[in-house]
């Protein structure tokens, strides 16, 4: 009986270690999703953007605050909080009118029109970054 107890203890301990082992992430990265609430305006896309990429008004481009530059080149999901429309934009430029921690974003005309009309000028939005590897 006393010889079996260590064997059973060892087996149970092994099972607990196996169950506690972290699961590998399949896409290589887990990102905490933070939803930002602010306003969305539109701008004529010029080139080159902050990433020295040539863009045009028909591209789904987003300009963001300088405090978010470390996430430049990532996609964001944008929701018009008044009508529920959703669109996706690629962060490719800086927003000169946005403050350092401003949660407002500038949208290319084509992206803005997916959420509202250009005549509106400013939309109430919520938005968040997608996983780094995500693209539509």
CSV table of C-alpha atoms in Angstrom, one decimal:
chain,number,residue,atom,x,y,z
A,1,UNK,CA,0.0,0.0,0.0
A,2,UNK,CA,2.8,2.5,0.9
A,3,UNK,CA,4.6,1.6,-2.3
A,4,UNK,CA,1.6,2.4,-4.5
A,5,UNK,CA,1.0,5.9,-2.9
A,6,UNK,CA,4.2,7.4,-4.4
A,7,UNK,CA,3.3,6.0,-7.8
A,8,UNK,CA,-0.3,7.4,-7.7
A,9,UNK,CA,1.1,10.8,-6.4
A,10,UNK,CA,3.6,10.9,-9.3
A,11,UNK,CA,0.9,10.1,-11.8
A,12,UNK,CA,-1.5,12.8,-10.5
A,13,UNK,CA,1.3,15.3,-10.4
A,14,UNK,CA,2.3,14.5,-14.0
A,15,UNK,CA,-1.4,15.0,-15.1
A,16,UNK,CA,-1.5,18.4,-13.3
A,17,UNK,CA,1.7,19.5,-15.0
A,18,UNK,CA,0.4,18.5,-18.4
A,19,UNK,CA,-2.9,20.3,-17.8
A,20,UNK,CA,-1.1,23.4,-16.7
A,21,UNK,CA,1.2,23.6,-19.7
A,22,UNK,CA,0.5,26.7,-21.8
A,23,UNK,CA,-1.2,26.2,-25.2
A,24,UNK,CA,0.8,27.6,-28.1
A,25,UNK,CA,-0.8,30.5,-30.0
A,26,UNK,CA,-1.5,29.6,-33.6
A,27,UNK,CA,-1.2,33.0,-35.1
A,28,UNK,CA,2.0,33.9,-33.2
A,29,UNK,CA,0.5,36.8,-31.2
A,30,UNK,CA,-2.3,37.5,-28.8
A,31,UNK,CA,-3.5,41.1,-28.7
A,32,UNK,CA,-5.6,42.6,-26.0
A,33,UNK,CA,-8.5,44.3,-27.6
A,34,UNK,CA,-9.2,47.8,-26.4
A,35,UNK,CA,-12.1,49.6,-27.9
A,36,UNK,CA,-11.6,53.3,-28.3
A,37,UNK,CA,-14.5,55.8,-28.6
A,38,UNK,CA,-14.0,59.1,-30.4
A,39,UNK,CA,-14.8,60.9,-33.6
A,40,UNK,CA,-14.0,60.1,-37.2
A,41,UNK,CA,-13.4,62.8,-39.8
A,42,UNK,CA,-12.2,62.5,-43.4
A,43,UNK,CA,-9.2,63.8,-45.3
A,44,UNK,CA,-7.8,63.7,-48.8
A,45,UNK,CA,-5.1,61.1,-48.9
A,46,UNK,CA,-1.8,62.4,-49.9
A,47,UNK,CA,1.4,60.6,-50.4
A,48,UNK,CA,3.7,59.5,-49.2
A,49,UNK,CA,2.1,58.6,-45.9
A,50,UNK,CA,3.9,58.1,-42.6
A,51,UNK,CA,5.0,54.6,-43.9
A,52,UNK,CA,6.2,56.1,-47.2
A,53,UNK,CA,3.5,54.2,-49.0
A,54,UNK,CA,1.6,55.7,-52.0
A,55,UNK,CA,-2.1,55.8,-51.2
A,56,UNK,CA,-5.1,57.2,-53.0
A,57,UNK,CA,-8.6,58.4,-51.8
A,58,UNK,CA,-10.2,55.1,-52.8
A,59,UNK,CA,-7.9,53.1,-50.4
A,60,UNK,CA,-9.2,52.4,-46.9
A,61,UNK,CA,-6.6,54.5,-45.1
A,62,UNK,CA,-6.7,55.7,-41.5
A,63,UNK,CA,-4.6,58.4,-40.0
A,64,UNK,CA,-4.0,58.1,-36.2
A,65,UNK,CA,-2.5,60.0,-33.3
A,66,UNK,CA,1.3,60.0,-32.9
A,67,UNK,CA,0.9,58.2,-29.6
A,68,UNK,CA,-0.3,55.1,-31.5
A,69,UNK,CA,2.6,55.0,-34.0
A,70,UNK,CA,3.8,51.7,-32.7
A,71,UNK,CA,0.7,50.2,-34.3
A,72,UNK,CA,1.1,51.9,-37.6
A,73,UNK,CA,0.5,49.5,-40.5
A,74,UNK,CA,-2.2,47.6,-38.7
A,75,UNK,CA,-5.9,47.2,-39.6
A,76,UNK,CA,-8.6,48.7,-37.4
A,77,UNK,CA,-12.4,48.0,-37.2
A,78,UNK,CA,-14.4,51.1,-37.1
A,79,UNK,CA,-18.1,51.3,-36.1
A,80,UNK,CA,-20.4,54.3,-36.6
A,81,UNK,CA,-22.1,54.3,-33.2
A,82,UNK,CA,-25.1,56.1,-34.6
A,83,UNK,CA,-26.1,53.8,-37.5
A,84,UNK,CA,-24.1,50.6,-36.6
A,85,UNK,CA,-22.2,50.5,-39.9
A,86,UNK,CA,-18.8,48.8,-39.8
A,87,UNK,CA,-15.7,49.3,-41.9
A,88,UNK,CA,-12.1,48.3,-41.8
A,89,UNK,CA,-9.1,50.6,-42.4
A,90,UNK,CA,-5.4,50.4,-42.6
A,91,UNK,CA,-3.4,52.7,-40.4
A,92,UNK,CA,-0.9,54.4,-42.8
A,93,UNK,CA,-0.6,58.0,-41.8
A,94,UNK,CA,-0.5,60.5,-39.0
A,95,UNK,CA,-3.4,62.7,-37.9
A,96,UNK,CA,-2.0,66.2,-37.6
A,97,UNK,CA,-5.2,67.5,-36.1
A,98,UNK,CA,-5.3,64.8,-33.4
A,99,UNK,CA,-3.8,65.4,-30.0
A,100,UNK,CA,-1.2,63.1,-28.5
A,101,UNK,CA,-3.7,60.8,-26.8
A,102,UNK,CA,-6.6,61.7,-29.0
A,103,UNK,CA,-8.9,58.7,-29.9
A,104,UNK,CA,-10.2,60.5,-33.0
A,105,UNK,CA,-9.1,59.2,-36.4
A,106,UNK,CA,-9.0,60.6,-39.9
A,107,UNK,CA,-10.4,58.4,-42.7
A,108,UNK,CA,-9.9,58.4,-46.4
A,109,UNK,CA,-13.0,59.5,-48.3
A,110,UNK,CA,-13.9,56.0,-49.5
A,111,UNK,CA,-13.6,54.6,-46.0
A,112,UNK,CA,-15.6,57.4,-44.5
A,113,UNK,CA,-18.4,56.8,-47.1
A,114,UNK,CA,-18.7,53.2,-45.9
A,115,UNK,CA,-19.8,54.7,-42.5
A,116,UNK,CA,-21.7,57.9,-43.5
A,117,UNK,CA,-21.8,60.7,-46.0
A,118,UNK,CA,-18.9,63.1,-46.6
A,119,UNK,CA,-21.3,66.0,-46.0
A,120,UNK,CA,-21.7,64.8,-42.4
A,121,UNK,CA,-18.0,65.7,-41.9
A,122,UNK,CA,-17.7,64.1,-38.4
A,123,UNK,CA,-19.0,60.8,-37.1
A,124,UNK,CA,-19.3,59.3,-33.6
A,125,UNK,CA,-17.3,56.1,-33.8
A,126,UNK,CA,-15.8,53.3,-31.8
A,127,UNK,CA,-12.8,51.4,-33.1
A,128,UNK,CA,-10.2,48.9,-32.2
A,129,UNK,CA,-7.0,47.4,-33.7
A,130,UNK,CA,-7.3,43.9,-35.3
A,131,UNK,CA,-4.7,41.2,-34.7
A,132,UNK,CA,-1.4,42.1,-36.3
A,133,UNK,CA,-1.7,39.4,-39.0
A,134,UNK,CA,-5.3,40.2,-39.9
A,135,UNK,CA,-6.3,41.7,-43.2
A,136,UNK,CA,-9.7,41.7,-45.0
